[in-house]
Short mmCIF file of C-alpha atoms in Angstrom, two decimals:
data_model
loop_
_atom_site.label_atom_id
_atom_site.label_comp_id
_atom_site.label_asym_id
_atom_site.label_seq_id
_atom_site.Cartn_x
_atom_site.Cartn_y
_atom_site.Cartn_z
CA MET A 62 -25.99 -115.27 -150.53
CA THR A 63 -28.02 -116.38 -147.52
CA VAL A 64 -25.33 -118.93 -146.61
CA LEU A 65 -22.68 -116.20 -146.83
CA ILE A 66 -24.66 -113.92 -144.53
CA LYS A 67 -25.12 -116.72 -141.97
CA LYS A 68 -21.40 -117.48 -142.02
CA SER A 69 -20.62 -113.79 -141.58
CA LEU A 70 -22.96 -113.54 -138.60
CA GLN A 71 -21.43 -116.65 -137.03
CA MET A 72 -17.96 -115.16 -137.46
CA LEU A 73 -19.07 -111.89 -135.85
CA ILE A 74 -20.56 -113.79 -132.92
CA LEU A 75 -17.34 -115.77 -132.46
CA ILE A 76 -15.19 -112.63 -132.63
CA GLY A 77 -17.52 -110.82 -130.24
CA GLY A 78 -17.35 -113.71 -127.79
CA TYR A 79 -13.56 -113.76 -128.00
CA LEU A 80 -13.38 -110.01 -127.36
CA LEU A 81 -15.70 -110.33 -124.38
CA THR A 82 -13.52 -113.12 -122.98
CA CYS A 83 -10.38 -111.01 -123.44
CA ALA A 84 -12.06 -108.04 -121.78
CA ALA A 85 -13.06 -110.18 -118.80
CA SER A 86 -9.52 -111.50 -118.48
CA ALA A 87 -8.16 -107.96 -118.57
CA ASP A 88 -10.58 -106.94 -115.82
CA ASP A 89 -9.48 -109.89 -113.68
CA SER A 90 -5.79 -109.05 -114.04
CA ALA A 91 -6.48 -105.45 -113.12
CA ALA A 92 -8.58 -106.38 -110.09
CA LYS A 93 -7.46 -104.66 -106.90
CA LEU A 94 -6.52 -106.32 -103.65
CA SER A 95 -8.87 -106.11 -100.70
CA PRO A 96 -8.94 -102.59 -99.18
CA ASP A 97 -6.97 -103.53 -96.04
CA VAL A 98 -4.10 -104.96 -98.09
CA GLN A 99 -4.37 -102.48 -100.98
CA GLN A 100 -3.83 -99.51 -98.68
CA ILE A 101 -0.52 -101.01 -97.51
CA VAL A 102 0.62 -101.54 -101.10
CA ASP A 103 -0.53 -98.04 -102.10
CA ARG A 104 1.25 -96.51 -99.11
CA GLY A 105 4.40 -98.38 -100.05
CA VAL A 106 5.33 -99.46 -96.52
CA LEU A 107 4.12 -102.02 -93.95
CA ARG A 108 3.84 -100.36 -90.53
CA VAL A 109 4.68 -102.73 -87.69
CA ALA A 110 4.27 -102.02 -83.97
CA MET A 111 6.87 -103.64 -81.73
CA TYR A 112 7.66 -103.38 -78.01
CA HIS A 113 10.50 -100.95 -77.24
CA LYS A 114 12.71 -103.30 -75.22
CA ASP A 115 14.76 -105.96 -77.02
CA THR A 116 13.64 -109.55 -76.47
CA PRO A 117 16.19 -111.82 -78.12
CA PRO A 118 15.99 -114.11 -80.01
CA PHE A 119 12.61 -112.76 -81.15
CA TYR A 120 13.53 -109.11 -81.75
CA PHE A 121 16.71 -107.24 -80.87
CA VAL A 122 19.35 -104.88 -82.22
CA ASP A 123 22.50 -106.84 -83.09
CA ASP A 124 26.15 -105.82 -82.74
CA GLU A 125 25.98 -104.07 -86.11
CA GLY A 126 23.03 -101.92 -85.06
CA GLU A 127 20.50 -103.85 -87.16
CA LEU A 128 17.08 -104.89 -85.88
CA THR A 129 16.79 -108.64 -86.29
CA GLY A 130 15.33 -111.76 -84.66
CA VAL A 131 12.70 -114.38 -85.40
CA ASP A 132 9.74 -111.98 -85.34
CA VAL A 133 11.62 -109.35 -87.34
CA GLU A 134 12.68 -111.73 -90.09
CA LEU A 135 9.21 -113.29 -90.26
CA ILE A 136 7.54 -109.97 -90.94
CA LYS A 137 10.28 -108.76 -93.28
CA GLY A 138 9.62 -111.87 -95.36
CA PHE A 139 5.90 -111.06 -95.44
CA GLY A 140 6.63 -107.49 -96.51
CA SER A 141 8.94 -108.78 -99.23
CA LEU A 142 6.11 -110.88 -100.68
CA LEU A 143 3.82 -107.84 -100.60
CA GLY A 144 6.54 -105.87 -102.37
CA VAL A 145 6.89 -103.22 -99.65
CA PRO A 146 9.55 -102.46 -97.01
CA VAL A 147 8.78 -102.77 -93.30
CA GLU A 148 8.76 -99.79 -90.94
CA PHE A 149 9.04 -100.70 -87.24
CA ASN A 150 7.45 -98.48 -84.61
CA ARG A 151 9.07 -99.24 -81.26
CA SER A 152 7.59 -96.38 -79.24
CA ALA A 153 5.28 -98.60 -77.13
CA LYS A 154 6.42 -98.81 -73.50
CA THR A 155 4.10 -101.73 -72.68
CA PHE A 156 2.74 -104.68 -74.63
CA ASN A 157 -0.78 -103.32 -74.18
CA GLN A 158 0.30 -100.08 -75.84
CA VAL A 159 1.45 -102.16 -78.82
CA VAL A 160 -2.09 -103.54 -79.08
CA ASP A 161 -3.58 -100.05 -78.76
CA GLN A 162 -1.44 -98.80 -81.66
CA VAL A 163 -2.96 -101.47 -83.90
CA ALA A 164 -6.49 -100.84 -82.60
CA ASN A 165 -6.06 -97.10 -83.31
CA LYS A 166 -4.64 -97.91 -86.77
CA GLU A 167 -1.31 -96.30 -86.02
CA ALA A 168 0.19 -99.57 -87.25
CA ASP A 169 -0.98 -102.21 -89.72
CA LEU A 170 -0.01 -105.05 -87.42
CA ALA A 171 1.96 -105.91 -84.29
CA ILE A 172 4.43 -108.73 -83.82
CA CYS A 173 6.62 -108.97 -80.70
CA LYS A 174 6.04 -112.35 -79.08
CA LEU A 175 2.63 -110.93 -78.20
CA SER A 176 0.43 -113.07 -75.97
CA ILE A 177 -3.12 -113.67 -77.19
CA THR A 178 -5.43 -112.75 -74.30
CA PHE A 179 -9.15 -112.16 -73.91
CA ASN A 180 -8.81 -108.42 -73.21
CA ARG A 181 -6.50 -107.88 -76.18
CA SER A 182 -8.72 -109.94 -78.48
CA ALA A 183 -11.59 -107.60 -77.57
CA LYS A 184 -9.63 -104.75 -79.19
CA VAL A 185 -7.91 -106.40 -82.16
CA SER A 186 -7.90 -109.62 -84.18
CA PHE A 187 -5.10 -112.15 -83.79
CA THR A 188 -3.76 -114.63 -86.28
CA GLU A 189 -3.53 -118.26 -85.30
CA PRO A 190 -0.52 -118.67 -82.96
CA TYR A 191 2.80 -118.96 -84.79
CA ILE A 192 4.39 -120.33 -81.62
CA LYS A 193 2.90 -121.79 -78.44
CA LEU A 194 5.16 -121.41 -75.44
CA ARG A 195 4.46 -123.06 -72.12
CA LYS A 196 4.37 -120.81 -69.08
CA GLY A 197 7.32 -121.15 -66.76
CA LEU A 198 8.82 -120.19 -63.43
CA LEU A 199 12.32 -119.08 -62.55
CA VAL A 200 12.64 -120.18 -58.93
CA ASN A 201 15.21 -119.26 -56.30
CA ARG A 202 16.54 -122.61 -55.01
CA ILE A 203 17.52 -121.26 -51.58
CA LEU A 204 14.05 -119.86 -50.84
CA LEU A 205 12.44 -123.02 -52.23
CA GLN A 206 14.63 -125.18 -49.98
CA ARG A 207 13.22 -123.42 -46.94
CA GLN A 208 9.71 -124.43 -47.97
CA LEU A 209 10.34 -128.12 -48.66
CA ALA A 210 9.56 -129.41 -45.15
CA GLY A 211 10.38 -132.95 -46.21
CA ARG A 212 8.37 -132.68 -49.44
CA SER A 213 9.64 -133.01 -53.01
CA LYS A 214 10.41 -129.89 -55.01
CA GLU A 215 7.42 -130.65 -57.24
CA LYS A 216 5.04 -130.67 -54.28
CA ALA A 217 6.56 -127.52 -52.78
CA ILE A 218 6.27 -125.63 -56.07
CA GLN A 219 2.56 -126.45 -56.21
CA THR A 220 2.07 -124.64 -52.88
CA LEU A 221 4.64 -121.85 -53.08
CA LYS A 222 4.47 -119.11 -50.46
CA GLY A 223 5.82 -115.58 -50.63
CA SER A 224 6.06 -113.24 -53.62
CA ILE A 225 6.18 -113.79 -57.36
CA GLY A 226 7.60 -111.30 -59.85
CA VAL A 227 6.15 -110.39 -63.27
CA ILE A 228 6.55 -107.65 -65.85
CA GLY A 229 4.05 -104.91 -65.05
CA ASN A 230 1.28 -104.22 -67.58
CA SER A 231 1.92 -107.54 -69.33
CA SER A 232 -0.26 -110.61 -69.90
CA TYR A 233 1.53 -112.33 -67.02
CA VAL A 234 -0.08 -110.03 -64.48
CA GLY A 235 -3.45 -111.56 -65.35
CA TYR A 236 -2.05 -115.08 -65.66
CA ALA A 237 -0.44 -114.84 -62.20
CA LYS A 238 -3.61 -113.56 -60.54
CA LEU A 239 -5.49 -116.58 -61.84
CA ARG A 240 -2.88 -119.25 -61.13
CA PHE A 241 -1.06 -118.02 -58.00
CA LYS A 242 -3.81 -116.60 -55.82
CA ASP A 243 -1.92 -117.28 -52.59
CA LEU A 244 1.24 -115.46 -53.68
CA GLU A 245 1.88 -111.74 -53.43
CA LEU A 246 2.23 -110.28 -56.94
CA VAL A 247 5.14 -107.88 -57.48
CA GLU A 248 5.29 -105.99 -60.77
CA TYR A 249 8.59 -104.84 -62.30
CA LYS A 250 9.36 -102.64 -65.28
CA SER A 251 11.31 -105.31 -67.15
CA TRP A 252 12.12 -109.02 -67.15
CA ASN A 253 15.73 -108.24 -66.25
CA GLU A 254 14.47 -106.61 -63.05
CA VAL A 255 12.34 -109.68 -62.32
CA VAL A 256 15.34 -111.97 -62.80
CA GLN A 257 17.51 -109.83 -60.54
CA ALA A 258 14.79 -109.86 -57.89
CA VAL A 259 14.79 -113.69 -57.98
CA ILE A 260 18.59 -113.79 -57.70
CA ASN A 261 18.49 -111.30 -54.79
CA GLN A 262 15.80 -113.37 -53.02
CA GLU A 263 13.33 -110.47 -53.14
CA VAL A 264 10.77 -112.86 -54.67
CA ILE A 265 10.71 -116.63 -54.64
CA ALA A 266 10.04 -116.87 -58.39
CA GLY A 267 9.68 -114.98 -61.64
CA PHE A 268 6.80 -115.86 -63.96
CA ARG A 269 7.05 -115.70 -67.76
CA ASP A 270 7.07 -117.99 -70.81
CA GLU A 271 9.44 -120.95 -71.00
CA ALA A 272 11.69 -119.33 -73.62
CA GLU A 273 12.56 -116.44 -71.30
CA VAL A 274 12.94 -118.70 -68.27
CA LYS A 275 15.26 -121.14 -70.07
CA LYS A 276 17.25 -118.27 -71.55
CA VAL A 277 18.20 -117.04 -68.07
CA ILE A 278 19.89 -120.36 -67.24
CA ARG A 279 21.61 -120.36 -70.63
CA ASP A 280 22.92 -116.80 -70.31
CA LYS A 281 23.54 -116.53 -66.55
CA SER A 282 25.53 -119.71 -65.91
CA ASP A 283 27.25 -118.12 -62.90
CA ASN A 284 23.87 -117.84 -61.14
CA ALA A 285 22.43 -121.12 -62.43
CA VAL A 286 23.37 -123.04 -59.28
CA ASN A 287 20.91 -120.93 -57.27
CA LEU A 288 18.16 -120.94 -59.88
CA LEU A 289 15.65 -123.57 -60.93
CA THR A 290 13.52 -123.51 -64.08
CA VAL A 291 10.02 -124.96 -63.98
CA VAL A 292 7.86 -125.50 -67.07
CA LEU A 293 4.12 -125.69 -66.38
CA LYS A 294 2.86 -128.60 -68.46
CA GLY A 295 -0.37 -128.05 -70.34
CA ASP A 296 -0.42 -124.32 -69.54
CA TYR A 297 0.33 -122.51 -72.79
CA ASP A 298 0.98 -118.91 -73.74
CA PRO A 299 0.05 -118.62 -77.46
CA LYS A 300 1.78 -115.86 -79.45
CA GLY A 301 0.07 -114.27 -82.44
CA ILE A 302 0.19 -111.31 -84.80
CA ALA A 303 -2.33 -108.55 -84.06
CA VAL A 304 -4.25 -106.70 -86.80
CA SER A 305 -7.18 -104.30 -86.62
CA ARG A 306 -10.62 -105.88 -86.51
CA ASP A 307 -11.48 -104.75 -90.04
CA SER A 308 -8.27 -106.16 -91.57
CA GLN A 309 -9.54 -109.71 -91.99
CA HIS A 310 -7.95 -110.31 -95.39
CA LEU A 311 -4.59 -109.16 -94.03
CA LYS A 312 -5.08 -111.61 -91.15
CA SER A 313 -5.87 -114.47 -93.58
CA LEU A 314 -2.89 -113.57 -95.74
CA LEU A 315 -0.57 -113.58 -92.72
CA GLU A 316 -1.86 -116.99 -91.65
CA PHE A 317 -1.38 -118.39 -95.16
CA TYR A 318 2.17 -117.01 -95.20
CA MET A 319 3.03 -118.41 -91.76
CA ASN A 320 1.65 -121.84 -92.64
CA SER A 321 3.58 -121.90 -95.91
CA LEU A 322 6.87 -121.56 -94.01
CA SER A 323 6.29 -124.84 -92.11
CA LEU A 324 8.55 -123.73 -89.26
CA ASP A 325 7.06 -125.57 -86.24
CA LEU A 326 8.63 -123.07 -83.84
CA SER A 327 9.29 -123.98 -80.21
CA ALA A 328 11.21 -122.55 -77.27
CA ASN A 329 14.10 -124.95 -77.89
CA SER A 330 14.30 -124.28 -81.64
CA VAL A 331 14.47 -120.49 -81.29
CA LEU A 332 16.92 -120.67 -78.37
CA PHE A 333 19.26 -123.42 -79.50
CA GLU A 334 18.75 -123.61 -83.29
CA TYR A 335 18.40 -119.89 -83.95
CA ASP A 336 20.64 -119.66 -87.01
CA SER A 337 18.83 -122.55 -88.72
CA VAL A 338 15.43 -120.98 -87.98
CA ILE A 339 16.47 -117.62 -89.45
CA GLU A 340 17.98 -119.31 -92.51
CA SER A 341 14.75 -121.25 -93.05
CA ILE A 342 12.62 -118.09 -92.81
CA LYS A 343 14.78 -116.23 -95.31
CA ARG A 344 14.94 -119.15 -97.70
CA ASN A 345 11.22 -119.92 -97.71
CA SER A 346 10.02 -116.32 -97.78
CA GLY A 347 12.49 -115.25 -100.45
CA SER A 348 13.65 -112.31 -98.31
CA ARG A 349 17.38 -112.86 -98.71
#
C-alpha cells in the first residue's frame, strides 16, 4: 500500500511538472512585443515620414503614379515582416521637419536619404547607416577655368573662390559652413535650383552627396561638357533611419533587418544597378 501511495505521488509530481512546463510555454508564446513595436502592430499601420520632393532613385512617384525607390522598397519590406502596411507622410517641406515629425511622434520612423547629423541626433535616434555616400561638388568648368592660374584643377578646387549653392535647411548648409569657409553660401529651395544656378554660372559649384552630383551628369548629358563632378575622398555623408528616442527596440529591429538584406549599397549601385538592387530587396524581404 505504501509503495502504491509513493508511486501515485511521484506520478502527480511528474504530471504537475509537465503542466507547469506547458503553462510556461503558453505564456512565452503569448508574450507581447516591446511597447514601441507592439503599438505599431496594434495600430495596424507603420507611419513613415518622408520628404515631400521626389529624390530618385531613393524615393519618387513613377510613371504609373506609384511611390517607389530604394528607401520606399526597403521600408515596405520591413512593414511586410511586421505584418502591417506602410503609410507615407510626405507633408514635410524640409528634411529637418521630417526629423521633427519623428521627434513629436507624428511618425514611427523617417527614411528619405536622411543625413545623420549632430543636431538631428540630439532630437531622435538613428540606425546604423544603411548607405554611406561621399560628399561631392558639381562644378562649373568655365568658372573653374578662370581660377586655374596655371594650377591643376585639383589645386584650384581646394581653394575655390566665389559662391557655392546648397539646399536651404538641409544638412549641407552646416557641412558647407565647416568645409568652405571662404566661399559665399547661397541657399536654394531645391537641388534642381542649385543645379540650374551652377549651369547659369550664378555659383561656381553645388554641394551635395555624390549620388546627386553623379546623377546630374547622367541625366543632363547636354550640359555635361560645362560641368565637372568632384567626389571628396574620406568625407562621408552617412544616411540612416530616424526613430524616436524611446523606440530603441524598433531601432534594433530595423538594424537587424537591414543587415539581413546584405545589400552593400553605394552611389554607383543605386544609380547604375537600380533594378538589381530593388529585386534584391524584394526577394530578401519577402515583400513581392
